[in-house]
mmCIF file of C-alpha atoms in Angstrom:
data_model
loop_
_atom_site.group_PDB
_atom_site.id
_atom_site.type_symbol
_atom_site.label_atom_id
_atom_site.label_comp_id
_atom_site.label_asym_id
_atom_site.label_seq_id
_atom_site.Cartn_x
_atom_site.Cartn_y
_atom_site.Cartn_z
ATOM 1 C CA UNK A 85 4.859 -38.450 -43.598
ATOM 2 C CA UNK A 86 5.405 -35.134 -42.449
ATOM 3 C CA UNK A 87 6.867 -34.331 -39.023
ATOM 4 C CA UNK A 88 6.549 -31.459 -36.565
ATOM 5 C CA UNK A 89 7.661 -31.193 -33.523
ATOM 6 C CA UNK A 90 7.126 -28.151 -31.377
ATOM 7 C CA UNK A 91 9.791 -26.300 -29.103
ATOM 8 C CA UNK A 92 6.768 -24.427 -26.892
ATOM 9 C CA UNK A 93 7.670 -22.043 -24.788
ATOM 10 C CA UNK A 94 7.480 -23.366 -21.101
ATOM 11 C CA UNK A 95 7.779 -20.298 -19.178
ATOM 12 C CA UNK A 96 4.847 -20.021 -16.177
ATOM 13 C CA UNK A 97 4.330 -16.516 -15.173
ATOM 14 C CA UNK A 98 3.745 -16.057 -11.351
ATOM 15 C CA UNK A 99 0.817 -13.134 -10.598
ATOM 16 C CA UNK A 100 2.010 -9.421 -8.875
ATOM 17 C CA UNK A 101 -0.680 -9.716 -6.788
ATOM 18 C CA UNK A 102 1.305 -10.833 -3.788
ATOM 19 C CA UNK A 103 -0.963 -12.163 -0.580
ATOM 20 C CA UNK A 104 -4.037 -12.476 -2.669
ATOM 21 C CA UNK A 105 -6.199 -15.435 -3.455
ATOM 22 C CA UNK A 106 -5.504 -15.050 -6.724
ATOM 23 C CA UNK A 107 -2.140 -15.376 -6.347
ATOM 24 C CA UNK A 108 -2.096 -18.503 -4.184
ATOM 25 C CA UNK A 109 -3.677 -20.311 -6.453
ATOM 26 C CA UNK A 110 -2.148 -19.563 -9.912
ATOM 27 C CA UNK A 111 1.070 -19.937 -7.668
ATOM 28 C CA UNK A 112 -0.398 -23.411 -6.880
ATOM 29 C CA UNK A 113 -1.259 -24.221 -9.858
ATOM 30 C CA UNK A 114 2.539 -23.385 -11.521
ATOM 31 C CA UNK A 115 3.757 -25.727 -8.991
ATOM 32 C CA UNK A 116 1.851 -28.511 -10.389
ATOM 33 C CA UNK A 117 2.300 -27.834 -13.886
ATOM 34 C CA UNK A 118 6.119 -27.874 -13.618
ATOM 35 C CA UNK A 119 5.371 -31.347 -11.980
ATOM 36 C CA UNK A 120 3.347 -32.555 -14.938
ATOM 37 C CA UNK A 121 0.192 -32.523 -12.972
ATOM 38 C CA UNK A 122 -2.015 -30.257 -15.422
ATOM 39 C CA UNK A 123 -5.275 -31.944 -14.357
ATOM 40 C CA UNK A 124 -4.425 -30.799 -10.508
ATOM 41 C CA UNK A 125 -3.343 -27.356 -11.877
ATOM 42 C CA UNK A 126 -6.627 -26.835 -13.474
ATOM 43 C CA UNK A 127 -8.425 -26.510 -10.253
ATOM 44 C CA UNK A 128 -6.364 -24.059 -8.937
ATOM 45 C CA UNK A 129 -6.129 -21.765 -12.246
ATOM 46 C CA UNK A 130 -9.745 -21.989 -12.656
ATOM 47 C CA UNK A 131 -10.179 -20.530 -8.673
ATOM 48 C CA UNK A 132 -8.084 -17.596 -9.571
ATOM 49 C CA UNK A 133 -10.320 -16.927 -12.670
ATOM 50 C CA UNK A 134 -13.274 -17.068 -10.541
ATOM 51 C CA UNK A 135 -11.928 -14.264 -8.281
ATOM 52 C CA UNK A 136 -9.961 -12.696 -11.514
ATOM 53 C CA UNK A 137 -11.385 -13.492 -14.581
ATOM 54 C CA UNK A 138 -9.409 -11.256 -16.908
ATOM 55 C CA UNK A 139 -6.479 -11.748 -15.194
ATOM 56 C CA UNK A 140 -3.826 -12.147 -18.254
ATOM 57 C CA UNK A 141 -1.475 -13.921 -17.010
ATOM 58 C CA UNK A 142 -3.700 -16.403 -14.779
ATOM 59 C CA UNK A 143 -5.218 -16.641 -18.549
ATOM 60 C CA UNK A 144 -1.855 -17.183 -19.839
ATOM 61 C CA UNK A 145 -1.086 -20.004 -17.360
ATOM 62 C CA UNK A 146 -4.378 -21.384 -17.760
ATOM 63 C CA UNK A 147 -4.236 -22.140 -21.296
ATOM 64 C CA UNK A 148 -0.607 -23.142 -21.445
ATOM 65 C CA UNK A 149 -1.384 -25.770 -18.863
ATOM 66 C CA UNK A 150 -4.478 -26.753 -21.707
ATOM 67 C CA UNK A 151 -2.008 -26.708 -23.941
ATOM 68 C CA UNK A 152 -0.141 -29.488 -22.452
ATOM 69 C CA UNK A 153 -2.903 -31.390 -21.769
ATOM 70 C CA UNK A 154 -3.995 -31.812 -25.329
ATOM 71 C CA UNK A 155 -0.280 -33.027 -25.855
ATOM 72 C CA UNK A 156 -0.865 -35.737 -23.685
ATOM 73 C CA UNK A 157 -4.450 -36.780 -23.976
ATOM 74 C CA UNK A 158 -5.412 -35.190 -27.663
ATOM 75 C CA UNK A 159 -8.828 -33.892 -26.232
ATOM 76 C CA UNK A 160 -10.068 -31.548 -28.522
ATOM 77 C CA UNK A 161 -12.078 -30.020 -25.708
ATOM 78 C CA UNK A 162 -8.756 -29.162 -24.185
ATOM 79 C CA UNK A 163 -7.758 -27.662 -27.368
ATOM 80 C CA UNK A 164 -10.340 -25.247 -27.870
ATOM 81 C CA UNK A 165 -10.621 -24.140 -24.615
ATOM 82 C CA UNK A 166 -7.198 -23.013 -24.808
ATOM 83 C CA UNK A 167 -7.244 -21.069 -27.546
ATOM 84 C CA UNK A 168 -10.202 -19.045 -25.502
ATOM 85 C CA UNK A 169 -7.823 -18.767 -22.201
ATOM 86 C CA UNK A 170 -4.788 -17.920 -24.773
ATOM 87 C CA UNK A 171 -6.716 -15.416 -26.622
ATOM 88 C CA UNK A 172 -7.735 -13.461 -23.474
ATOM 89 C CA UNK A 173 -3.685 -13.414 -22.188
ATOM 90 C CA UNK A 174 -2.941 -11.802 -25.629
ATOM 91 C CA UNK A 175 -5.335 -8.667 -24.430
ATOM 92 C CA UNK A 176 -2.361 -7.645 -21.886
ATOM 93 C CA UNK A 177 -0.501 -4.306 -22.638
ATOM 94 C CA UNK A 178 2.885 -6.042 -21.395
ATOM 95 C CA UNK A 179 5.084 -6.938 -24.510
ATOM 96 C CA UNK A 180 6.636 -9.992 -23.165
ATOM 97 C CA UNK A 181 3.306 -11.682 -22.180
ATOM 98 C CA UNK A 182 1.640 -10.665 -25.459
ATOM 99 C CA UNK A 183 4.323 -12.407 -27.361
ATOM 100 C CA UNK A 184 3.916 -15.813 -25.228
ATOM 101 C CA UNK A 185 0.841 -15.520 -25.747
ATOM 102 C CA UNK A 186 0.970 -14.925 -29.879
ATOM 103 C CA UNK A 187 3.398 -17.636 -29.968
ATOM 104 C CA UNK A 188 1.511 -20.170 -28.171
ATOM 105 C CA UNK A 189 -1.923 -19.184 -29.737
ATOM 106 C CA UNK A 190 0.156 -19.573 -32.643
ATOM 107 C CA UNK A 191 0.820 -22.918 -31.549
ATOM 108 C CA UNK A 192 -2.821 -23.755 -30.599
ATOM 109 C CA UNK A 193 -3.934 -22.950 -33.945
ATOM 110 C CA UNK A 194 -1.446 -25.030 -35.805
ATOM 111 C CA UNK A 195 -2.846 -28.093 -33.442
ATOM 112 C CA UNK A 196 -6.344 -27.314 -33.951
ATOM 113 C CA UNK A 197 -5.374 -26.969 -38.126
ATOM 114 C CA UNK A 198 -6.669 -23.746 -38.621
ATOM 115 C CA UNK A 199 -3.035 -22.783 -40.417
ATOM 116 C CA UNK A 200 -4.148 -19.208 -41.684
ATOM 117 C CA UNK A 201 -4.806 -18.388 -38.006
ATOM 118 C CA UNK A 202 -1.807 -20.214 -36.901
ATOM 119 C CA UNK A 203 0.467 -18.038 -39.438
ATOM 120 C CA UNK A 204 -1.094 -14.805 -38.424
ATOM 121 C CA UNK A 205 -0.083 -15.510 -34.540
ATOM 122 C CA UNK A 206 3.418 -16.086 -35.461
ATOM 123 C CA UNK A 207 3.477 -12.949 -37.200
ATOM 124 C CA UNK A 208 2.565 -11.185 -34.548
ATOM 125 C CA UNK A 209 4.832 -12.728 -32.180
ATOM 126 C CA UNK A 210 7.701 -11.885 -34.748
ATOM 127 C CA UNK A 211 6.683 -8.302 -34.595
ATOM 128 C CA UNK A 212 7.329 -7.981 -30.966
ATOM 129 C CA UNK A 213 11.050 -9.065 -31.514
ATOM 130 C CA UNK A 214 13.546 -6.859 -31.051
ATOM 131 C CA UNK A 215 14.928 -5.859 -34.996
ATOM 132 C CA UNK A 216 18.198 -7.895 -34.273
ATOM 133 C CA UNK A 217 16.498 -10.995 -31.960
ATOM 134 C CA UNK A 218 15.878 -14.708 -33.876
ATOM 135 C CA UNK A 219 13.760 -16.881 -32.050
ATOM 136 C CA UNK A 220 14.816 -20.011 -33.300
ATOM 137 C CA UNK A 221 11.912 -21.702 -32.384
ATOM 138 C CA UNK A 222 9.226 -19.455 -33.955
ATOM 139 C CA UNK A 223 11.302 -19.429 -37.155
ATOM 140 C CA UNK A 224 10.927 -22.927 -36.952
ATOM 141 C CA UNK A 225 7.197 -23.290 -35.992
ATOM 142 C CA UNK A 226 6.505 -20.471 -39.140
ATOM 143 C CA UNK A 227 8.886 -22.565 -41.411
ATOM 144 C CA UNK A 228 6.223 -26.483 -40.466
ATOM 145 C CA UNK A 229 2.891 -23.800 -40.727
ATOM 146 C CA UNK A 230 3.490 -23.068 -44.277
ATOM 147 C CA UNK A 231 4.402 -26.071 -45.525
ATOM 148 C CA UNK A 232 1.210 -27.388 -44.168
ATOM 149 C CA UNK A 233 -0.240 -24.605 -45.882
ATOM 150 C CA UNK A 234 1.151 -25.725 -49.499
ATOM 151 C CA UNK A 235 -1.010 -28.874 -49.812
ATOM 152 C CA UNK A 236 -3.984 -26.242 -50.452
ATOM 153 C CA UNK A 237 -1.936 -24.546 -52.981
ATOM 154 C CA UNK A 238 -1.565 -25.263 -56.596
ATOM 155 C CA UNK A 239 1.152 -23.408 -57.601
ATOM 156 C CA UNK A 240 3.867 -24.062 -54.379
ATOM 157 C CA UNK A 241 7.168 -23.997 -55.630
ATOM 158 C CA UNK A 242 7.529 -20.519 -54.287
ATOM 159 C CA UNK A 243 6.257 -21.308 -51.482
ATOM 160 C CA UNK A 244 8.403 -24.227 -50.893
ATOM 161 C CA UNK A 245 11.207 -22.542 -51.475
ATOM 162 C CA UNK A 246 10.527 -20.173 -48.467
ATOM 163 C CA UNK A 247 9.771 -22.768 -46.236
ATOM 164 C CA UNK A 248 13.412 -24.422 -47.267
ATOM 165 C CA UNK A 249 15.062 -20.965 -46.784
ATOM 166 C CA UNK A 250 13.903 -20.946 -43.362
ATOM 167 C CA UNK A 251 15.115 -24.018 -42.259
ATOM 168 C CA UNK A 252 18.336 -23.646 -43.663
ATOM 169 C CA UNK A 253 18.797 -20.045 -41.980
ATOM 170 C CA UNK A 254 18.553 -22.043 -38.197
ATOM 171 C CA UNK A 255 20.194 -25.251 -38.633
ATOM 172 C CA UNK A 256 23.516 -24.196 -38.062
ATOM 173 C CA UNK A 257 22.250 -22.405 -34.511
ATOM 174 C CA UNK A 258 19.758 -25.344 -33.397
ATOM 175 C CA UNK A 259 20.929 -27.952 -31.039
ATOM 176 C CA UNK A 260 22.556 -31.068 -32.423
ATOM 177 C CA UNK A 261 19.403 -33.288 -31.311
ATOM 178 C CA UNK A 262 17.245 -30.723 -32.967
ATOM 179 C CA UNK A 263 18.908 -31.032 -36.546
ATOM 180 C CA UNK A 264 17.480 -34.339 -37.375
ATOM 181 C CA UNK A 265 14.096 -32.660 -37.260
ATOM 182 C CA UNK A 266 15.444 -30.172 -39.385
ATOM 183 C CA UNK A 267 16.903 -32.429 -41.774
ATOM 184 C CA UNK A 268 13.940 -34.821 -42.109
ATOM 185 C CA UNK A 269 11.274 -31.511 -42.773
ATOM 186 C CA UNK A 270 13.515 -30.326 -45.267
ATOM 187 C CA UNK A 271 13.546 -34.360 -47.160
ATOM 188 C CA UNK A 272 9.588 -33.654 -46.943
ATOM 189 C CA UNK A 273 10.227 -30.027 -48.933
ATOM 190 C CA UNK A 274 12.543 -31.888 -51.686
ATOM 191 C CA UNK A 275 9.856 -35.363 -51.606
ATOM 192 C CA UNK A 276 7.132 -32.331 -52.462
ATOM 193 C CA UNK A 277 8.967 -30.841 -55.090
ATOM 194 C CA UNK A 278 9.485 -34.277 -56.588
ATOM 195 C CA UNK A 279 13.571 -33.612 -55.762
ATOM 196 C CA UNK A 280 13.686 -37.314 -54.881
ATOM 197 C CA UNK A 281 17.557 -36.359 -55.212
ATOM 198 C CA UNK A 282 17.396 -34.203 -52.638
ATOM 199 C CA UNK A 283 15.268 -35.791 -50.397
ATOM 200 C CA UNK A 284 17.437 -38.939 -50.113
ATOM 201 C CA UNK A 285 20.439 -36.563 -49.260
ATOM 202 C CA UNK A 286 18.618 -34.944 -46.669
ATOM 203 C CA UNK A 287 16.960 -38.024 -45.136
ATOM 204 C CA UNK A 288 20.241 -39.415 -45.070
ATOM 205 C CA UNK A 289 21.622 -36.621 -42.729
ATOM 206 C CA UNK A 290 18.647 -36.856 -40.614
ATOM 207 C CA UNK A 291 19.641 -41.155 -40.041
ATOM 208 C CA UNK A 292 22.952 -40.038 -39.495
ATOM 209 C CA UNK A 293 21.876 -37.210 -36.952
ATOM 210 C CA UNK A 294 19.284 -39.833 -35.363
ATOM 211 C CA UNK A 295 19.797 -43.333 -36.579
ATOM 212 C CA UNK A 296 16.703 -44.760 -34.610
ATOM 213 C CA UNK A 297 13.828 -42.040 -36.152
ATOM 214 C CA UNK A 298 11.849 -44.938 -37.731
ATOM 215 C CA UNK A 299 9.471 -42.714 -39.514
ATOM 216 C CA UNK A 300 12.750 -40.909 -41.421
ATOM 217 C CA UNK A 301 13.809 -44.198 -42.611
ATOM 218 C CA UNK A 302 10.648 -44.981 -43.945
ATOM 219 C CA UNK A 303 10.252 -42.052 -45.815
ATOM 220 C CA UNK A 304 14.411 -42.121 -47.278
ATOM 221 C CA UNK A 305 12.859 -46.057 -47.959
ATOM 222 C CA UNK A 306 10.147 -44.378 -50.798
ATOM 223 C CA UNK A 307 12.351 -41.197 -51.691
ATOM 224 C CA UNK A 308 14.969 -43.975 -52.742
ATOM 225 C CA UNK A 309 12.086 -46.167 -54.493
ATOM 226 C CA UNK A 310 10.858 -43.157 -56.276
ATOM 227 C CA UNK A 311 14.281 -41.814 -57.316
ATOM 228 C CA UNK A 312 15.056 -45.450 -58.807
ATOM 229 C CA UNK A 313 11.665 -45.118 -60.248
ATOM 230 C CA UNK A 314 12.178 -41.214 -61.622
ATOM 231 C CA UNK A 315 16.075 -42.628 -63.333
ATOM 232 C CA UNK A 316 14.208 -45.399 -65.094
ATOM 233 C CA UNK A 317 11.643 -43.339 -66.773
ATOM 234 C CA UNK A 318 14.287 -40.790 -67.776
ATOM 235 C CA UNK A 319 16.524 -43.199 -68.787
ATOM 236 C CA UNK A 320 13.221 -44.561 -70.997
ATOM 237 C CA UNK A 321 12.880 -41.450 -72.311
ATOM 238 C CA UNK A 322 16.262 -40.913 -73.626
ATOM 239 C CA UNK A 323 16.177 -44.343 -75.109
ATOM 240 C CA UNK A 324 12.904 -43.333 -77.316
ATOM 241 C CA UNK A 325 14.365 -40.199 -77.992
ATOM 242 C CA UNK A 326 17.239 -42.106 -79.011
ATOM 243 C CA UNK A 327 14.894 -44.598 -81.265
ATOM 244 C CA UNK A 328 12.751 -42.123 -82.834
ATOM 245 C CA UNK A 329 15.484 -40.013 -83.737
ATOM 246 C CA UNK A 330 17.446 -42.926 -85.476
ATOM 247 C CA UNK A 331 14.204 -43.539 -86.697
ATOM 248 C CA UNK A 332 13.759 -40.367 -88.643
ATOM 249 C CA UNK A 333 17.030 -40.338 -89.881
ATOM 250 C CA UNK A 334 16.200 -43.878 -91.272
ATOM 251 C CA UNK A 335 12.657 -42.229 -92.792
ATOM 252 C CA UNK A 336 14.426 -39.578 -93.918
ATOM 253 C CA UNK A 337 17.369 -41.572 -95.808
ATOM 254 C CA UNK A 338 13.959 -44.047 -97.266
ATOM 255 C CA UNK A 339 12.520 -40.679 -98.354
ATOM 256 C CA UNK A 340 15.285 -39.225 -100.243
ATOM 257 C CA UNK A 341 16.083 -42.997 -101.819
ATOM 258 C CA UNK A 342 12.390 -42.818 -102.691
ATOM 259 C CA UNK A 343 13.128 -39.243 -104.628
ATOM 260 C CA UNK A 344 15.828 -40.301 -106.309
ATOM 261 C CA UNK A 345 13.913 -43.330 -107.482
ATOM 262 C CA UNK A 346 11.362 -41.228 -108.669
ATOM 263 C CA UNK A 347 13.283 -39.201 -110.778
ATOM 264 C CA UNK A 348 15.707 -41.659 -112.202
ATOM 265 C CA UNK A 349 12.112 -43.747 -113.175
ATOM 266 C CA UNK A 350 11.178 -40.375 -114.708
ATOM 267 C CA UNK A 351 13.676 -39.625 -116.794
ATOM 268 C CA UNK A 352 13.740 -43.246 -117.987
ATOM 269 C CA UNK A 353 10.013 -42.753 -119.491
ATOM 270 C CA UNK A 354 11.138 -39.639 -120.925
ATOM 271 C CA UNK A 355 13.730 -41.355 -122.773
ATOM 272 C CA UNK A 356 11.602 -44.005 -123.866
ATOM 273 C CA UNK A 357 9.048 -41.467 -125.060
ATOM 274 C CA UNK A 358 11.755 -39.694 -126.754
ATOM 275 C CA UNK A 359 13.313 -42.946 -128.380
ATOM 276 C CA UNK A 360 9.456 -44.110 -129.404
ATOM 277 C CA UNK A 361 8.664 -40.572 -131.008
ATOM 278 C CA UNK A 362 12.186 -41.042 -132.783
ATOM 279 C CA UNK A 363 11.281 -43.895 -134.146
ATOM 280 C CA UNK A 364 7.965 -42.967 -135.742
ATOM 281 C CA UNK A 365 7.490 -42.112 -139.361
ATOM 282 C CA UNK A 366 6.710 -38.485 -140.444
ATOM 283 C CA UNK A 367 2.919 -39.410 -140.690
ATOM 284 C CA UNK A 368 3.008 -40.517 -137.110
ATOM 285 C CA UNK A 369 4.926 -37.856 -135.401
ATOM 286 C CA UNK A 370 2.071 -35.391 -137.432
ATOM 287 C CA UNK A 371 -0.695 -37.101 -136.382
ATOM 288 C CA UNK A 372 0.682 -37.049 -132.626
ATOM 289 C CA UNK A 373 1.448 -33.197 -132.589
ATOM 290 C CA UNK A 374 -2.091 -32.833 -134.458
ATOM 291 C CA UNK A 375 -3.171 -34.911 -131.153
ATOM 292 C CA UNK A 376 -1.014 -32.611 -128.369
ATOM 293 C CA UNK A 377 -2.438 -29.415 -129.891
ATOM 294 C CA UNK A 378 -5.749 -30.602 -130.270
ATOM 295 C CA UNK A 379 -5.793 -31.189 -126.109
ATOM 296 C CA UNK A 380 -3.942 -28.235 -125.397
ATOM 297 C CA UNK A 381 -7.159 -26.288 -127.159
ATOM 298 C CA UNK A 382 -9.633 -27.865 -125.401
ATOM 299 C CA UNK A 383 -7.550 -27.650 -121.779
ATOM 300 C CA UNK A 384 -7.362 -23.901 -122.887
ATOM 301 C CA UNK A 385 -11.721 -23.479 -123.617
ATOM 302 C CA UNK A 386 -11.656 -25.369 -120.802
ATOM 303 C CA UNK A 387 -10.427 -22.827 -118.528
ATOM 304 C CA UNK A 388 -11.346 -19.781 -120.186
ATOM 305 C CA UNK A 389 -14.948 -20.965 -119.408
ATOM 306 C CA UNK A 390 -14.137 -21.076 -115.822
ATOM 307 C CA UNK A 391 -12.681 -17.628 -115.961
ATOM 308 C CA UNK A 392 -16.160 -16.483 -117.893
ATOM 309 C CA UNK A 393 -18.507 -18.223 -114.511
ATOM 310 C CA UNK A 394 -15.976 -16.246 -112.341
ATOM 311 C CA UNK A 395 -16.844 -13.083 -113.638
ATOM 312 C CA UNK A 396 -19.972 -11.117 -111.704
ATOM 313 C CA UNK A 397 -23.312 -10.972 -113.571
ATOM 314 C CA UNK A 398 -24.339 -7.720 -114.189
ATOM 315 C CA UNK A 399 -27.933 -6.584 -114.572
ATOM 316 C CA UNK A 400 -28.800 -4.041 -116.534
ATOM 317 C CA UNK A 401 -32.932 -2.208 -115.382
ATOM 318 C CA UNK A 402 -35.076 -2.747 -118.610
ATOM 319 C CA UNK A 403 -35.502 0.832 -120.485
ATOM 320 C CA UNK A 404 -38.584 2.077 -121.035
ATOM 321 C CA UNK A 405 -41.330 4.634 -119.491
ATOM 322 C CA UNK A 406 -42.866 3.237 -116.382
ATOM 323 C CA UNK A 407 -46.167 4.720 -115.348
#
């Protein structure tokens, strides 16, 4: 779903060593890297490392043109190798080489998934910029290395956000074919942070940048499914928010009827009480006080015995002489 595409740096350094062996050959081999020949080049790098092993930039050359073959033939032998012949070109005091070499170990990292390590390089190469330089491209490359790094994370919003940031801060400056790439990474940012909104919008720019990117249609295809999806549970929601609150006013207005039933069925058996004791004879109406005071005595023995068992027992020690 998620797509990165890699602006690597192309430049082939040519040795200092002029008339030497070592300098034929890397020459050689530059020739037929530019010409897309990287299995030919390998001979001729891997001469000049025999007379030259740490040679940096022969190293640098070497593992670009490794690089490149892994692009084309996804040989993880290829892969790993370069990240040895990469690694050694990073060794070199020269600022520009080192930075090449960061970026595209940088690179090599991010191929072979080891994203920590691929992060890390990019740093480095960032430090060697100039305070005021932007390379578009690293920016870029940093921006696809830590979203990969959010699907270990649990707590990525923050992280997401940066990655979002970044992409936004080069769009404007990237070429127009470029953008689409752009615009579809940042539909995979919104798709993660279940922005379905978003990610339509921005898949939409990325078809309109590059209307034949098959793989951004798909994905605008299931960020519009899952935003129909996403306004038919809310839209649920607000209905049984809607029902259960009409529903508790309608519990509410049973409850109070219920209350007011109560108390109008209450004061009706007071009255009838009222209208029987009216209506009994002087004997009767004695004999039912008798009866009222008589319970109110025992309800009040009643409870004074319960106050008594409350009370704490005290013993008293037996007197006496003890011997």
């Amino acid at each position: 779903m998620k797509k990165v595409i890699f602006l690597v740096l192309l430049s082939v350094l040519v040795c200092s060593l002029m008339g030497s062996r070592v300098n034929r050959e890397n020459n050689k081999g530059t020739e037929l890297f530019l010409d897309s020949l990287y299995t030919e080049a390998e001979e001729h790098f891997k001469v000049a490392l025999e007379e030259d092993e740490f040679n940096p930039i022969v190293n640098y050359n070497y593992g670009l043109n490794l690089l490149k073959k892994y692009q084309d033939f996804k040989s993880r032998d290829d892969l790993k190798q370069a990240i040895d012949y990469m690694s050694k070109a990073k060794q070199d005091t020269v600022k520009s080489l080192d930075y090449l070499a960061s970026y595209n170990l940088g690179n090599l990292y991010y191929f072979n998934e080891e994203y920590d390590k691929a992060l890390e390089e990019y740093s480095s190469a960032a430090s060697l910029l100039d305070s005021t330089a932007v390379d578009l491209d690293l920016v870029y490359n940093t921006a696809n290395t830590i979203y990969k790094l959010t699907e270990k994370e649990s707590s990525k919003d923050s992280l997401l956000t940066l990655v979002a940031s970044m992409y936004n801060s080069i769009i404007e400056d990237v070429p127009d074919n470029e953008k689409a790439n752009i615009l579809h990474n940042l539909g995979n940012v919104c798709m993660q942070k279940q922005d379905f909104q978003g990610a339509v919008e921005q898949y939409s720019k990325a078809l309109l940048s590059n209307p034949y990117d098959d793989e951004t249609r798909y994905n605008y295809e299931i960020a519009l499914r899952k935003l129909k999806e996403q306004e038919q549970q809310n839209q649920q929601k607000q209905d049984q928010k809607q029902q259960d609150k009409k529903q508790d006013k309608k519990e509410q207005k049973q409850d109070k009827q219920n209350q007011q039933n109560q108390k109008e069925q209450q004061k009706k058996e007071s009255e009838r009480k009222q209208d029987e004791y009216k209506q009994m004879n002087k004997k009767e109406k004695q004999k039912l006080d008798a009866e009222k005071k008589l319970n109110a005595l025992i309800q009040q023995q009643s409870q004074d015995k319960k106050d008594k068992d409350k009370k704490p027992v005290i013993k008293v020690p037996p007197s006496g002489r003890f011997w």
